[in-house]
Amino acid sequence: MTQRINYVQQSPELFKKFFELSNLLKDSTIEESIRDLVSIRASQLNGCGFCLDMHVKEARLHGERELRVHHLATWRESTLFAPRERAALAWTEVLTRLPEHGVPDELYERVRTQFSEKELSDLTFEVMAINGWNRANVAFKTVPGSSDKAFGLDKANLV
């Protein structure tokens, strides 16, 4: 795969602001393990190889179990995810795919049993951010692994 354009170089100020949002999310009410799962699952749904590669490596560096990463594509059938994680994954999927008639009330109510209003707001920003990154990297065919050294992901020892 050949990258189309380097959007970081072409729009440095916009990239900087969007990157700042992503960094702010690290201090949100959503725990790191759920942020990792959300980023991986949205990247799977969007077919973003760059982000999938990056977030799998980050999850490994954060101590995520390899089997859980493998089970993300079929999380509904897996016994490896807690109710709070399942709610986050369901929220990620509905916001990533945005059904024609919006988010169903039943799903919203189910997710609200696991997240406070503040947490749900923070989770929504997390999903918004990863979907934005996915769209930029899919549009411009950013090469998976091309930023590993810059982000310290080479330490994940995944080749």
mmCIF file of C-alpha atoms in Angstrom:
data_model
loop_
_atom_site.group_PDB
_atom_site.id
_atom_site.type_symbol
_atom_site.label_atom_id
_atom_site.label_comp_id
_atom_site.label_asym_id
_atom_site.label_seq_id
_atom_site.Cartn_x
_atom_site.Cartn_y
_atom_site.Cartn_z
ATOM 1 C CA MET A 1 0.000 0.000 0.000
ATOM 2 C CA THR A 2 1.223 3.472 -0.863
ATOM 3 C CA GLN A 3 0.133 6.446 1.191
ATOM 4 C CA ARG A 4 -1.783 9.023 -0.856
ATOM 5 C CA ILE A 5 -0.902 12.220 0.993
ATOM 6 C CA ASN A 6 0.530 12.976 4.394
ATOM 7 C CA TYR A 7 -2.336 14.816 6.075
ATOM 8 C CA VAL A 8 -0.132 15.653 9.070
ATOM 9 C CA GLN A 9 2.165 17.689 6.819
ATOM 10 C CA GLN A 10 -0.651 19.156 4.744
ATOM 11 C CA SER A 11 -2.793 20.314 7.687
ATOM 12 C CA PRO A 12 -0.418 20.599 10.656
ATOM 13 C CA GLU A 13 -2.593 22.916 12.780
ATOM 14 C CA LEU A 14 -5.727 20.815 12.318
ATOM 15 C CA PHE A 15 -3.749 17.654 13.085
ATOM 16 C CA LYS A 16 -2.312 19.285 16.205
ATOM 17 C CA LYS A 17 -5.767 20.210 17.540
ATOM 18 C CA PHE A 18 -7.236 16.804 16.787
ATOM 19 C CA PHE A 19 -4.222 15.140 18.417
ATOM 20 C CA GLU A 20 -4.775 17.352 21.476
ATOM 21 C CA LEU A 21 -8.335 16.031 21.720
ATOM 22 C CA SER A 22 -7.020 12.470 21.642
ATOM 23 C CA ASN A 23 -4.533 13.285 24.379
ATOM 24 C CA LEU A 24 -7.265 14.883 26.520
ATOM 25 C CA LEU A 25 -9.265 11.665 26.260
ATOM 26 C CA LYS A 26 -6.463 9.829 28.084
ATOM 27 C CA ASP A 27 -7.540 11.740 31.200
ATOM 28 C CA SER A 28 -11.258 11.088 30.734
ATOM 29 C CA THR A 29 -13.453 9.038 33.045
ATOM 30 C CA ILE A 30 -13.136 6.018 30.737
ATOM 31 C CA GLU A 31 -10.546 3.488 31.799
ATOM 32 C CA GLU A 32 -7.621 2.772 29.507
ATOM 33 C CA SER A 33 -8.646 -0.845 28.852
ATOM 34 C CA ILE A 34 -12.062 0.233 27.538
ATOM 35 C CA ARG A 35 -10.513 2.997 25.441
ATOM 36 C CA ASP A 36 -8.262 0.363 23.867
ATOM 37 C CA LEU A 37 -11.183 -1.976 23.128
ATOM 38 C CA VAL A 38 -13.234 0.871 21.648
ATOM 39 C CA SER A 39 -10.380 1.983 19.390
ATOM 40 C CA ILE A 40 -9.729 -1.528 18.144
ATOM 41 C CA ARG A 41 -13.398 -2.327 17.513
ATOM 42 C CA ALA A 42 -14.147 0.928 15.662
ATOM 43 C CA SER A 43 -11.010 0.436 13.566
ATOM 44 C CA GLN A 44 -12.142 -3.093 12.689
ATOM 45 C CA LEU A 45 -15.570 -1.822 11.633
ATOM 46 C CA ASN A 46 -14.084 0.987 9.557
ATOM 47 C CA GLY A 47 -11.410 -1.190 7.946
ATOM 48 C CA CYS A 48 -8.610 1.077 9.136
ATOM 49 C CA GLY A 49 -5.424 -0.979 9.046
ATOM 50 C CA PHE A 50 -3.264 1.842 10.393
ATOM 51 C CA CYS A 51 -5.420 2.435 13.477
ATOM 52 C CA LEU A 52 -6.073 -1.255 14.062
ATOM 53 C CA ASP A 53 -2.334 -1.928 14.002
ATOM 54 C CA MET A 54 -1.641 1.012 16.320
ATOM 55 C CA HIS A 55 -4.313 0.235 18.890
ATOM 56 C CA VAL A 56 -3.603 -3.484 19.060
ATOM 57 C CA LYS A 57 0.005 -2.593 19.847
ATOM 58 C CA GLU A 58 -1.057 -0.003 22.416
ATOM 59 C CA ALA A 59 -3.391 -2.520 24.048
ATOM 60 C CA ARG A 60 -0.552 -4.996 24.313
ATOM 61 C CA LEU A 61 1.679 -2.361 25.910
ATOM 62 C CA HIS A 62 -1.160 -1.597 28.339
ATOM 63 C CA GLY A 63 -1.322 -5.269 29.345
ATOM 64 C CA GLU A 64 -4.399 -6.358 27.399
ATOM 65 C CA ARG A 65 -4.712 -10.117 26.987
ATOM 66 C CA GLU A 66 -4.102 -11.338 23.456
ATOM 67 C CA LEU A 67 -7.141 -13.628 23.409
ATOM 68 C CA ARG A 68 -9.477 -10.739 24.252
ATOM 69 C CA VAL A 69 -8.097 -8.775 21.305
ATOM 70 C CA HIS A 70 -8.775 -11.779 19.061
ATOM 71 C CA HIS A 71 -12.318 -12.053 20.433
ATOM 72 C CA LEU A 72 -13.240 -8.413 19.775
ATOM 73 C CA ALA A 73 -14.681 -9.151 16.340
ATOM 74 C CA THR A 74 -17.120 -11.565 17.997
ATOM 75 C CA TRP A 75 -17.469 -9.927 21.410
ATOM 76 C CA ARG A 76 -21.190 -10.735 21.674
ATOM 77 C CA GLU A 77 -20.450 -14.476 21.655
ATOM 78 C CA SER A 78 -17.351 -14.237 23.833
ATOM 79 C CA THR A 79 -17.352 -14.776 27.583
ATOM 80 C CA LEU A 80 -14.228 -12.633 28.016
ATOM 81 C CA PHE A 81 -15.881 -9.222 28.328
ATOM 82 C CA ALA A 82 -17.515 -7.693 31.405
ATOM 83 C CA PRO A 83 -20.925 -5.954 31.186
ATOM 84 C CA ARG A 84 -19.329 -2.484 31.203
ATOM 85 C CA GLU A 85 -17.040 -3.471 28.327
ATOM 86 C CA ARG A 86 -19.977 -4.963 26.412
ATOM 87 C CA ALA A 87 -21.917 -1.729 26.845
ATOM 88 C CA ALA A 88 -18.940 0.287 25.568
ATOM 89 C CA LEU A 89 -18.572 -1.995 22.557
ATOM 90 C CA ALA A 90 -22.285 -1.798 21.739
ATOM 91 C CA TRP A 91 -22.125 2.018 22.006
ATOM 92 C CA THR A 92 -19.046 2.055 19.773
ATOM 93 C CA GLU A 93 -20.765 -0.027 17.126
ATOM 94 C CA VAL A 94 -23.984 1.982 17.049
ATOM 95 C CA LEU A 95 -22.142 5.320 16.850
ATOM 96 C CA THR A 96 -19.737 4.006 14.223
ATOM 97 C CA ARG A 97 -22.498 2.623 12.007
ATOM 98 C CA LEU A 98 -25.215 5.190 12.885
ATOM 99 C CA PRO A 99 -28.503 3.472 12.066
ATOM 100 C CA GLU A 100 -30.988 5.321 9.845
ATOM 101 C CA HIS A 101 -33.284 6.072 12.782
ATOM 102 C CA GLY A 102 -30.565 6.942 15.283
ATOM 103 C CA VAL A 103 -29.517 5.250 18.496
ATOM 104 C CA PRO A 104 -32.308 2.994 19.789
ATOM 105 C CA ASP A 105 -33.694 3.932 23.198
ATOM 106 C CA GLU A 106 -33.271 0.336 24.395
ATOM 107 C CA LEU A 107 -29.535 0.437 23.662
ATOM 108 C CA TYR A 108 -29.148 3.853 25.272
ATOM 109 C CA GLU A 109 -30.899 2.633 28.438
ATOM 110 C CA ARG A 110 -28.763 -0.511 28.544
ATOM 111 C CA VAL A 111 -25.551 1.483 28.174
ATOM 112 C CA ARG A 112 -26.702 3.942 30.861
ATOM 113 C CA THR A 113 -26.848 1.085 33.389
ATOM 114 C CA GLN A 114 -23.059 0.823 33.045
ATOM 115 C CA PHE A 115 -21.982 4.445 32.588
ATOM 116 C CA SER A 116 -22.786 7.684 34.381
ATOM 117 C CA GLU A 117 -23.836 10.662 32.256
ATOM 118 C CA LYS A 118 -20.295 12.065 32.402
ATOM 119 C CA GLU A 119 -18.781 8.689 31.493
ATOM 120 C CA LEU A 120 -21.184 8.240 28.595
ATOM 121 C CA SER A 121 -20.335 11.701 27.321
ATOM 122 C CA ASP A 122 -16.601 10.934 27.579
ATOM 123 C CA LEU A 123 -17.114 7.551 25.896
ATOM 124 C CA THR A 124 -18.967 9.267 23.056
ATOM 125 C CA PHE A 125 -16.040 11.632 22.505
ATOM 126 C CA GLU A 126 -13.732 8.616 22.479
ATOM 127 C CA VAL A 127 -15.816 6.989 19.740
ATOM 128 C CA MET A 128 -16.002 10.273 17.815
ATOM 129 C CA ALA A 129 -12.223 10.632 17.916
ATOM 130 C CA ILE A 130 -11.344 7.130 16.762
ATOM 131 C CA ASN A 131 -13.866 7.366 13.945
ATOM 132 C CA GLY A 132 -12.249 10.633 12.849
ATOM 133 C CA TRP A 133 -8.777 9.095 12.873
ATOM 134 C CA ASN A 134 -10.106 6.055 11.001
ATOM 135 C CA ARG A 135 -11.588 8.225 8.288
ATOM 136 C CA ALA A 136 -8.392 10.225 7.737
ATOM 137 C CA ASN A 137 -6.166 7.165 7.677
ATOM 138 C CA VAL A 138 -8.481 5.175 5.388
ATOM 139 C CA ALA A 139 -8.887 8.152 3.022
ATOM 140 C CA PHE A 140 -5.157 8.685 2.666
ATOM 141 C CA LYS A 141 -4.075 5.018 2.966
ATOM 142 C CA THR A 142 -1.716 5.592 5.883
ATOM 143 C CA VAL A 143 0.601 2.594 6.025
ATOM 144 C CA PRO A 144 0.123 0.381 9.107
ATOM 145 C CA GLY A 145 3.156 0.465 11.382
ATOM 146 C CA SER A 146 4.618 3.565 9.717
ATOM 147 C CA SER A 147 4.530 5.567 12.973
ATOM 148 C CA ASP A 148 5.561 2.815 15.383
ATOM 149 C CA LYS A 149 8.840 4.432 16.436
ATOM 150 C CA ALA A 150 7.292 7.880 16.824
ATOM 151 C CA PHE A 151 4.614 6.502 19.190
ATOM 152 C CA GLY A 152 6.849 3.924 20.940
ATOM 153 C CA LEU A 153 4.796 1.052 19.536
ATOM 154 C CA ASP A 154 7.882 -0.857 18.413
ATOM 155 C CA LYS A 155 8.180 -1.826 22.096
ATOM 156 C CA ALA A 156 5.074 -4.013 21.706
ATOM 157 C CA ASN A 157 7.269 -6.563 19.913
ATOM 158 C CA LEU A 158 4.556 -7.355 17.377
ATOM 159 C CA VAL A 159 5.910 -7.842 13.890
#
